[in-house]
XYZ file of C-alpha atoms in Angstrom:
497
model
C -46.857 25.445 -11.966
C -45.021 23.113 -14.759
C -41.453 22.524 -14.727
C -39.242 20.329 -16.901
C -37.741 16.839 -16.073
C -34.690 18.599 -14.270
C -36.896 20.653 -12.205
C -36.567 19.716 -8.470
C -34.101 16.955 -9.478
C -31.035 19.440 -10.754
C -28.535 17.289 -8.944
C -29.212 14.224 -11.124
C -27.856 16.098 -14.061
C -24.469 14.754 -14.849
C -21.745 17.667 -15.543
C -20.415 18.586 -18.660
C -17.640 19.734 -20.100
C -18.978 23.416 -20.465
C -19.945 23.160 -16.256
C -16.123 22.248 -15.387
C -14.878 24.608 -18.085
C -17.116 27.094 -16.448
C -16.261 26.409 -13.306
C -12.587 26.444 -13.891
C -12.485 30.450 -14.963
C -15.707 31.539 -13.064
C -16.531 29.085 -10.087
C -14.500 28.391 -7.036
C -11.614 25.451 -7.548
C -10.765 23.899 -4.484
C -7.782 21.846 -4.190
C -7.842 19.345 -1.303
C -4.818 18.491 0.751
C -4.166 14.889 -0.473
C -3.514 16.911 -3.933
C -0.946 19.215 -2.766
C 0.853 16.241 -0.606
C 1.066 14.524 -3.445
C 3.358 17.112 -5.444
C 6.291 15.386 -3.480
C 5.318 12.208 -4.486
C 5.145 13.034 -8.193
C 8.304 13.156 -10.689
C 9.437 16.647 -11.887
C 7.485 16.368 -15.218
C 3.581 15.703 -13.540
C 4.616 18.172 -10.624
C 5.204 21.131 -13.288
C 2.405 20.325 -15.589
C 0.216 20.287 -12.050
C 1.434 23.658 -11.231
C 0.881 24.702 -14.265
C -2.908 24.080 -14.018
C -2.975 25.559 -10.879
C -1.521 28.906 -11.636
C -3.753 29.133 -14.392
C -6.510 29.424 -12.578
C -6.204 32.704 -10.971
C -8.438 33.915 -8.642
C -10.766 30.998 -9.123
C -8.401 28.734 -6.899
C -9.272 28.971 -3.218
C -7.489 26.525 -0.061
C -9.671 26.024 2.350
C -7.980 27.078 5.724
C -8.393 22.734 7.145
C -6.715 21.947 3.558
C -3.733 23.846 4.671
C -3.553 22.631 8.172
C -3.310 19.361 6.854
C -0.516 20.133 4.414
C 1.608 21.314 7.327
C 0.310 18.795 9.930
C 1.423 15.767 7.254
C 3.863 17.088 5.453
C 7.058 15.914 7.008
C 5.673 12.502 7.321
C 4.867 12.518 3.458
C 8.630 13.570 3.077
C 9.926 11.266 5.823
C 7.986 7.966 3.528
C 9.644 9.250 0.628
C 13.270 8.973 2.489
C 12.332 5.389 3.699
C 11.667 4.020 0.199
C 14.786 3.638 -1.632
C 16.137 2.065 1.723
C 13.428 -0.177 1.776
C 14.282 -1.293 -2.339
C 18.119 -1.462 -1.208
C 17.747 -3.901 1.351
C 15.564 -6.135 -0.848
C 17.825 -5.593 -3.319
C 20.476 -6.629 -1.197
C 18.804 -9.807 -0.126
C 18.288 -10.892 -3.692
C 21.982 -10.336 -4.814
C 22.968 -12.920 -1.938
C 19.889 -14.815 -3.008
C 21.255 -14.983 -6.217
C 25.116 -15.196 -5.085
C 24.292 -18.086 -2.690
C 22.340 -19.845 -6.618
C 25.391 -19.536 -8.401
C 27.425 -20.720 -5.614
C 25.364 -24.032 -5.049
C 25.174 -24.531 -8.960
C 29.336 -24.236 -9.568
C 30.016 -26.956 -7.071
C 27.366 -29.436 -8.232
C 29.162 -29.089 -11.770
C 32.753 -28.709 -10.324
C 33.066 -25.700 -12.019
C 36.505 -24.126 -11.290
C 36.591 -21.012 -9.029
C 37.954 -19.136 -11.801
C 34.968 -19.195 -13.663
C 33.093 -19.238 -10.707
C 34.758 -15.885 -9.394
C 33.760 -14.478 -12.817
C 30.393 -14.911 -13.326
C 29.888 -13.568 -9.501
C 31.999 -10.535 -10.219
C 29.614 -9.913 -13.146
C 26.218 -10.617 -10.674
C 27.591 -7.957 -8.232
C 28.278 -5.439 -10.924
C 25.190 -5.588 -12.169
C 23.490 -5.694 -8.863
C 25.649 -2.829 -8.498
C 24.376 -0.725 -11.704
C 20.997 -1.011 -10.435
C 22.133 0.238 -7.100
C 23.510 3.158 -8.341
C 20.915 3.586 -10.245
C 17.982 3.854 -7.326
C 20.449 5.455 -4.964
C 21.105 8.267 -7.447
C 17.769 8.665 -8.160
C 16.544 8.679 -4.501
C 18.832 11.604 -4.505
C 17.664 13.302 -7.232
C 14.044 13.318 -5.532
C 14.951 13.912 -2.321
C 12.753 16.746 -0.617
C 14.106 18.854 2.682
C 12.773 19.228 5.412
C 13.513 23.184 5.584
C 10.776 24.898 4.195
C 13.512 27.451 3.189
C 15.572 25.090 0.910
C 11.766 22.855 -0.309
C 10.800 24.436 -3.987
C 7.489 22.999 -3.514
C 6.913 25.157 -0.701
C 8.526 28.027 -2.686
C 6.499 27.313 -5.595
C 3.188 26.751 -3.791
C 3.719 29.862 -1.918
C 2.429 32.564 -4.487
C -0.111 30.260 -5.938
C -2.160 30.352 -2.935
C -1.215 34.039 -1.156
C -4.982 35.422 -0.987
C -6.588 32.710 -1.646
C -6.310 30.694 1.693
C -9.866 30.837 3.815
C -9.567 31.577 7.449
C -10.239 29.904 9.912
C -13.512 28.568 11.562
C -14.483 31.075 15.153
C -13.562 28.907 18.209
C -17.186 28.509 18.479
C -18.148 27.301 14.588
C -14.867 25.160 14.864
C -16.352 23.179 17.835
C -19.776 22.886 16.571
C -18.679 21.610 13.616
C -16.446 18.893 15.180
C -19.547 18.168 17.548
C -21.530 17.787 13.549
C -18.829 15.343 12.225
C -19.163 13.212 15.230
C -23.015 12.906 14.766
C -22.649 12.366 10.823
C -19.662 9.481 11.114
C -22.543 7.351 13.914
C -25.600 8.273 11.586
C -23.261 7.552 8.487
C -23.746 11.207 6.704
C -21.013 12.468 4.147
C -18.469 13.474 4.146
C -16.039 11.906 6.792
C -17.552 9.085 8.310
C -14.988 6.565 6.826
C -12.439 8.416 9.276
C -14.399 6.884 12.387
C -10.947 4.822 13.156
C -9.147 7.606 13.644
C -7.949 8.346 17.243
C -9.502 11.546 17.740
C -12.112 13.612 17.154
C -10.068 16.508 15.454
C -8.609 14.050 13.166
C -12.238 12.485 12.625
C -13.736 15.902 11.735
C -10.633 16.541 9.454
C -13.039 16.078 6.213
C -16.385 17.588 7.533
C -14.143 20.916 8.569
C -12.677 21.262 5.018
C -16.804 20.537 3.656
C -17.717 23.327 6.239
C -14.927 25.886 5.095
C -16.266 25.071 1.551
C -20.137 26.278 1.902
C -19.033 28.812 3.960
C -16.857 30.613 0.981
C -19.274 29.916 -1.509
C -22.571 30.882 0.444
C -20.235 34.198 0.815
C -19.294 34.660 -2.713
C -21.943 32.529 -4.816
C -20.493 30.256 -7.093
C -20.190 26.518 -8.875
C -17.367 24.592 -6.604
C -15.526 22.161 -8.150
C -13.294 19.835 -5.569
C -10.350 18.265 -6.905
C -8.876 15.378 -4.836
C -7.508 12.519 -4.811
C -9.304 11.425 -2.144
C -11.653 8.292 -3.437
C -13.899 7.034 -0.390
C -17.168 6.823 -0.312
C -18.065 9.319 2.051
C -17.311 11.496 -1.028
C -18.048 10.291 -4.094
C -20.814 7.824 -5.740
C -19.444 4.523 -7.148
C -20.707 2.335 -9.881
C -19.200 -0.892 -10.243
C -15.943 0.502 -8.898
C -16.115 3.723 -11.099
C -16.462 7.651 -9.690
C -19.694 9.116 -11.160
C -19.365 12.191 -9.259
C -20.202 13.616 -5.605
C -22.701 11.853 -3.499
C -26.174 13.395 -4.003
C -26.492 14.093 -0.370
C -23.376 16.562 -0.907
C -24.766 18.197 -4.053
C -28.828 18.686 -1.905
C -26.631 20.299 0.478
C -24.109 22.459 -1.370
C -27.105 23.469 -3.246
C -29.641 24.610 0.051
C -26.422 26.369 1.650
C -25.712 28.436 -1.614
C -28.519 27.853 -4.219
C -25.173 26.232 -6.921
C -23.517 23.421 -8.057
C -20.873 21.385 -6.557
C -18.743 19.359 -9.168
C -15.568 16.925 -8.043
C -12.646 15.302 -10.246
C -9.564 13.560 -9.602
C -6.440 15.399 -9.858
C -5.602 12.942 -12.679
C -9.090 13.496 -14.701
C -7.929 17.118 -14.608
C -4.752 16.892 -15.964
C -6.162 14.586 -18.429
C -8.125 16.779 -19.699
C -6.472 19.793 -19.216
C -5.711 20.785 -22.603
C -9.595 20.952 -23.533
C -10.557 22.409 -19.967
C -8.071 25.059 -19.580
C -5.158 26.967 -21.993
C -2.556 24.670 -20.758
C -0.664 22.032 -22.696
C 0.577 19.104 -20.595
C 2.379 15.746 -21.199
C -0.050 13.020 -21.514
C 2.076 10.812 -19.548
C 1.227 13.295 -16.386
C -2.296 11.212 -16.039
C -0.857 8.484 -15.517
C 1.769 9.405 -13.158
C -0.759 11.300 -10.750
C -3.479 8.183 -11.172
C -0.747 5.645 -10.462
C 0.258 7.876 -7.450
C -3.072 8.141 -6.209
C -4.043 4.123 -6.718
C -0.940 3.702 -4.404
C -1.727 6.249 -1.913
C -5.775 4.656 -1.917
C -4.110 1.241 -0.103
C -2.554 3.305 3.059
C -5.446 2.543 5.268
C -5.464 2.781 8.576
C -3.673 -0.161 10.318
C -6.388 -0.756 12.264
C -8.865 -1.407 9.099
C -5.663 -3.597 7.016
C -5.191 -5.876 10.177
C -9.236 -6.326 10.521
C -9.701 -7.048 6.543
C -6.636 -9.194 6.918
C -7.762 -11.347 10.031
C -11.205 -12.229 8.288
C -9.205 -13.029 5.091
C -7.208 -15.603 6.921
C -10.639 -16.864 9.074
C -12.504 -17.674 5.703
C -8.949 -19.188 4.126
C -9.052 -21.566 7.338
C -12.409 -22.479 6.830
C -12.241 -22.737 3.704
C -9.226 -25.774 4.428
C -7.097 -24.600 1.790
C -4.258 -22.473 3.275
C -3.714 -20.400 -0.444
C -6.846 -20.992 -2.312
C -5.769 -22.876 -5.631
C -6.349 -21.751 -9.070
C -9.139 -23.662 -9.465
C -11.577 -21.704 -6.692
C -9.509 -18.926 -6.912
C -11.454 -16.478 -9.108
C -14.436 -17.459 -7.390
C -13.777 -17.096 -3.768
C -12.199 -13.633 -4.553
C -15.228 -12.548 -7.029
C -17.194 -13.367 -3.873
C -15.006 -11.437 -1.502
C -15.198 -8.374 -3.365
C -19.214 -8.432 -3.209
C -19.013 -9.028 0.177
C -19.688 -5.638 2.113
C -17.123 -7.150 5.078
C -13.889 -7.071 2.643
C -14.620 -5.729 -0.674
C -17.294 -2.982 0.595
C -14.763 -2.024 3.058
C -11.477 -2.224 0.163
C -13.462 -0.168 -2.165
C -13.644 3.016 -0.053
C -9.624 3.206 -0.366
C -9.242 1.619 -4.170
C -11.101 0.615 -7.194
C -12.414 -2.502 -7.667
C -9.021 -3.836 -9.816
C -7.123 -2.582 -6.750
C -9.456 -4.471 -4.164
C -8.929 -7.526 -6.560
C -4.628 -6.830 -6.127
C -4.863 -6.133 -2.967
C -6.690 -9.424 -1.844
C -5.067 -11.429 -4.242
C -1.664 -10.095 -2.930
C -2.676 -10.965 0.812
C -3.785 -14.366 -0.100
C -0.621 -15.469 -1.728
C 2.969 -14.198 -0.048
C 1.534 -12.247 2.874
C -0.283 -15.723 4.014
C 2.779 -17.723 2.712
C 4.597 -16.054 5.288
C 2.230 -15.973 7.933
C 1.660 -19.798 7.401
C 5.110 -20.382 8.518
C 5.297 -17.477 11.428
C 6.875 -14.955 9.572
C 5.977 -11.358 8.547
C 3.552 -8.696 10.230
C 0.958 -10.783 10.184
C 1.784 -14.173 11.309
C -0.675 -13.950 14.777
C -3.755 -13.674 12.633
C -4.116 -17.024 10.793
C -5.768 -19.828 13.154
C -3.064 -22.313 12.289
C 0.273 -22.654 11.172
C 3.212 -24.795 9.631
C 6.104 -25.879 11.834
C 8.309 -22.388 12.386
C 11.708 -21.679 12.118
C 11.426 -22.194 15.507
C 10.243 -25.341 15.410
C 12.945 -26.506 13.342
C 15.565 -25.814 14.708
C 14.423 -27.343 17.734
C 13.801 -30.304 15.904
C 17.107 -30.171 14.740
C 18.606 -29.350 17.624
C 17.116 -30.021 20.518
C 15.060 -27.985 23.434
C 16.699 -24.845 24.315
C 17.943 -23.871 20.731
C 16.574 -21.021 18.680
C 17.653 -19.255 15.717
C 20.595 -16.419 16.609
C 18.980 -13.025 16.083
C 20.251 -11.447 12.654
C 21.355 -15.186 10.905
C 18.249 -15.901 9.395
C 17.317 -16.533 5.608
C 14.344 -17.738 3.923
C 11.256 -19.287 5.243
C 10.091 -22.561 2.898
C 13.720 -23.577 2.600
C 16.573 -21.398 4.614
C 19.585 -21.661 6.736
C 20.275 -19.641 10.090
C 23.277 -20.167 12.645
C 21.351 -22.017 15.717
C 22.491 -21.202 19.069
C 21.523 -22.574 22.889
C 23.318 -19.791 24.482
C 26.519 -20.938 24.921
C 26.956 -22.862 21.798
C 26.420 -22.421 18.128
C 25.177 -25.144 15.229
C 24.578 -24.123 11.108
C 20.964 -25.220 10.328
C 19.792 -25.695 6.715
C 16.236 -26.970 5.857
C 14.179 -27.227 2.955
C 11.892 -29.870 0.884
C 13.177 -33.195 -1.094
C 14.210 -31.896 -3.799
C 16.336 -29.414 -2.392
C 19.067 -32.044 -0.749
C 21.892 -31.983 -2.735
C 21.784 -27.808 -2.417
C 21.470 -28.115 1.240
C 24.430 -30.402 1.111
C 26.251 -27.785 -0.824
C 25.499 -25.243 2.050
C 26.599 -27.513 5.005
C 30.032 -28.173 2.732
C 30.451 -24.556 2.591
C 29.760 -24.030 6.046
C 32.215 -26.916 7.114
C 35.021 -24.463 7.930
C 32.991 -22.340 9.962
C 33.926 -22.354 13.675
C 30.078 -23.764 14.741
C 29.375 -26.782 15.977
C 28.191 -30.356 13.673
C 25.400 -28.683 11.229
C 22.180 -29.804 10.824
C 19.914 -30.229 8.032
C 16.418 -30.518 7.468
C 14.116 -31.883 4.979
C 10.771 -30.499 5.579
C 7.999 -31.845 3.284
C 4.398 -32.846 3.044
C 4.869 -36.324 2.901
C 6.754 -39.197 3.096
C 10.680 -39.264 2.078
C 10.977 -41.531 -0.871
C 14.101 -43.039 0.626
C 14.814 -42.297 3.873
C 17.314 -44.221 4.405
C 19.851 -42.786 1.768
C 19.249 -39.244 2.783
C 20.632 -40.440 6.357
C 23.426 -42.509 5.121
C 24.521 -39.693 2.379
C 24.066 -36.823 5.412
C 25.981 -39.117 7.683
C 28.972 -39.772 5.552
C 28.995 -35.604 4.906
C 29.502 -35.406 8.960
C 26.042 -33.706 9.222
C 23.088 -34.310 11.288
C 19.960 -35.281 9.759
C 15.825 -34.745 9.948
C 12.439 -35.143 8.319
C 9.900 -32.672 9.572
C 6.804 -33.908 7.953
C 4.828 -29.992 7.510
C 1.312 -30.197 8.880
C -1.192 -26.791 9.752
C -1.622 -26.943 13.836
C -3.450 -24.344 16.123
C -1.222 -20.917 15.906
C -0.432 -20.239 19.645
C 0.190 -16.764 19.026
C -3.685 -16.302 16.889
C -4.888 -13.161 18.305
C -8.300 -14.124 16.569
């Protein structure tokens, strides 16, 4: 017997657009979960011209019955994140219009500028700081989803799409073996799933082999082509080149193919609104693409705690090692070209987000989130070896044992200010490097009327003071305390390394 060079190897032949076109009218078009969740996170525009697509497709769209589940098991969650959002951009918002208040307070008295002017330009600040405010607030409104599935139009909306087209439900007995399979596959590292081995338990772990199962089930039933649109971009699902999707790991097409003697196909939600207008009848915005593959970069980098706090700690270990506590410019593009090859950070990164993203991502941890952590601040300050002097610290320093910052006062980390307190009393602290002196005199002057005790201020620096001796005289005559914390990296106590 003579066959051609596709015969035996049918999986190797890459789709085209007459398979998903196909597909799309005659196959079996399975939406996965992370798709529909994401209709809350899209704007009103993408969400319709998703729908759209959707409804088009008839009786060739089928839900698997583990797709659902996890609509309903995450959906309030998904609409709880939303919520938290705009509060989250308020309060930073917040933090920058004092930021900025505090900037064109400092400025105005070095130049004796008179408070009418002064009073001016700040009413101006706040109203604009107020626009923008508005602004978010409004539009946090605007997309606000309920909680009632009576009142949610998504729900509404979603609710006709998918009557008759929902699988069942695994028997008791096929649900268990199959959650017995996914076990086996995530130790021997089969597809799909076995990226979810962090998961706390073992119905959650399955969660991906269940919907897989539910899949050749339907189609062994009613053969067909399958195409599988998520949004999900791991590698226990797809085949990566140099960051790129080339399509469904061969493993998945051999088996799709001996349970049902087809083809399984799989695209992004945003590859098929991007090409919806040659793949189906429906016209959408072009912007949509964009909106659902931004949306779905973003969702890629909510990894499990578990796996950010591990990719962060070895981050940090090489940084230590590496004695540079930020990596400058000069090794930068190196050390993080290297990272990204690395099967420890960037093999890990790249099952959640492309390689650009695993580039962000670790470029993102490396500068502020170490920053931070360098001086004991943020989420994770107990993973880097050593550290700067604290807040803590400096205050003590200031101070004296037995004084700490007062919960709630305070701001900044590299240069900053908090109301110090022993318990009984209270002292205004400022601190910051050389340069910033005559601000930090500004603060303590506008502090003076406060009902605190003498203030204190800092100057924490690298090296020596150029002239020690006038910073003390000038802080002396000003009624104020004065210090020189020279910064230097010491063991972290707190390293849970």
């Amino acid at each position: 017997m003579t066959g051609g060079i596709f015969n035996g190897f049918e999986d190797y032949r890459t789709a085209t657009e007459d398979d998903y076109r196909r597909t799309l009218t005659g196959g079996l078009v399975v939406f996965d979960a992370n798709v529909l969740l994401n209709l809350y996170r899209f704007n009103s525009t993408t969400r319709a011209d998703l729908i759209k697509v959707m409804q088009s497709l008839g009786d060739s769209l089928w839900v698997p019955h583990q797709v659902m589940r996890e609509f309903w098991r995450n959906r309030e969650s998904v609409i709880d994140q939303l919520g938290e959002t705009p509060k989250e951009s308020l309060t930073r918002l917040d933090k920058a219009r004092q930021d900025a208040e505090e900037a064109v307070r400092a400025w105005s008295n070095r130049i004796y500028l008179p408070e009418g002017e002064r009073d001016g330009l700040l009413t101006r600040l706040n109203g604009a700081f107020q626009a923008v405010r508005h602004a978010i607030s409004e539009q946090a409104a605007t997309n606000a989803h309920p909680h009632d599935t009576n009142a949610d139009s998504i729900v509404s909306t979603l609710e006709p799409i998918v009557a008759g087209r929902t699988g069942a439900a695994l028997p008791v007995d096929d649900h268990d073996a199959a959650v017995a399979e996914a076990e086996r596959r995530i130790a021997a590292k089969e597809p799909p799933g076995y990226l979810d081995k962090d998961k706390p338990d073992a119905e959650g772990r399955a969660g991906d082999y269940l919907v897989w199962k539910q899949i050749l089930v339907e189609a062994a039933q009613r053969p067909r082509d399958v195409l599988l649109v998520t949004s999900d971009g791991k590698d226990d699902w797809w085949r990566r080149a140099k960051g790129q999707l080339r399509g469904p790991r061969w493993e998945l097409m051999a088996e799709f193919r001996r349970s049902t003697g087809h083809r399984l196909f799989m695209i992004t939600a945003s590859e098929l609104i991007r090409r919806a207008d040659s793949l189906t009848d429906v016209h959408v915005n072009p912007e949509s693409a964009e909106e659902i593959e931004r949306v779905e970069n973003t969702t890629a980098e909510l990894m499990p705690p578990e796996v950010v706090r591990s990719l962060v700690a070895d981050i940090y270990r090489r940084i230590a090692e590496q004695h540079d506590s930020m990596l400058v410019s000069s090794n930068k593009h190196r050390v993080i070209s290297e990272w990204i090859e690395d099967p420890a950070i960037g093999g890990l990164l790249l099952n959640y987000m492309t390689a650009e993203d695993a580039w962000k991502w670790i470029d993102a941890r490396r500068s502020e989130h170490t920053l931070h952590a360098l001086y004991g601040r943020g989420p994770f300050a107990d993973l880097v070896p050593v550290r700067y002097q604290t807040i803590d610290d400096i205050v003590i320093t200031a101070c004296g044992p037995g004084w700490y910052p007062e919960p709630g006062t305070t701001r900044g980390d590299i240069s900053g200010h908090c109301v110090a307190t022993n318990g009984t009393s209270t002292r205004y602290v400022c601190w910051g490097d050389e340069g910033d002196f005559n601000t930090l005199l500004d603060a303590v002057a506008r502090e003076g009327n406060t009902p605190h005790g003498k203030p204190a201020m800092v100057i924490v620096d690298f090296g020596r003071l150029s002239d020690p001796a006038y910073y003390s005289s000038v802080a002396h005559k000003a009624g104020v305390d004065f210090t020189h914390i020279k910064l230097e990296l010491r063991p972290n106590p707190d390293y849970a390394g």
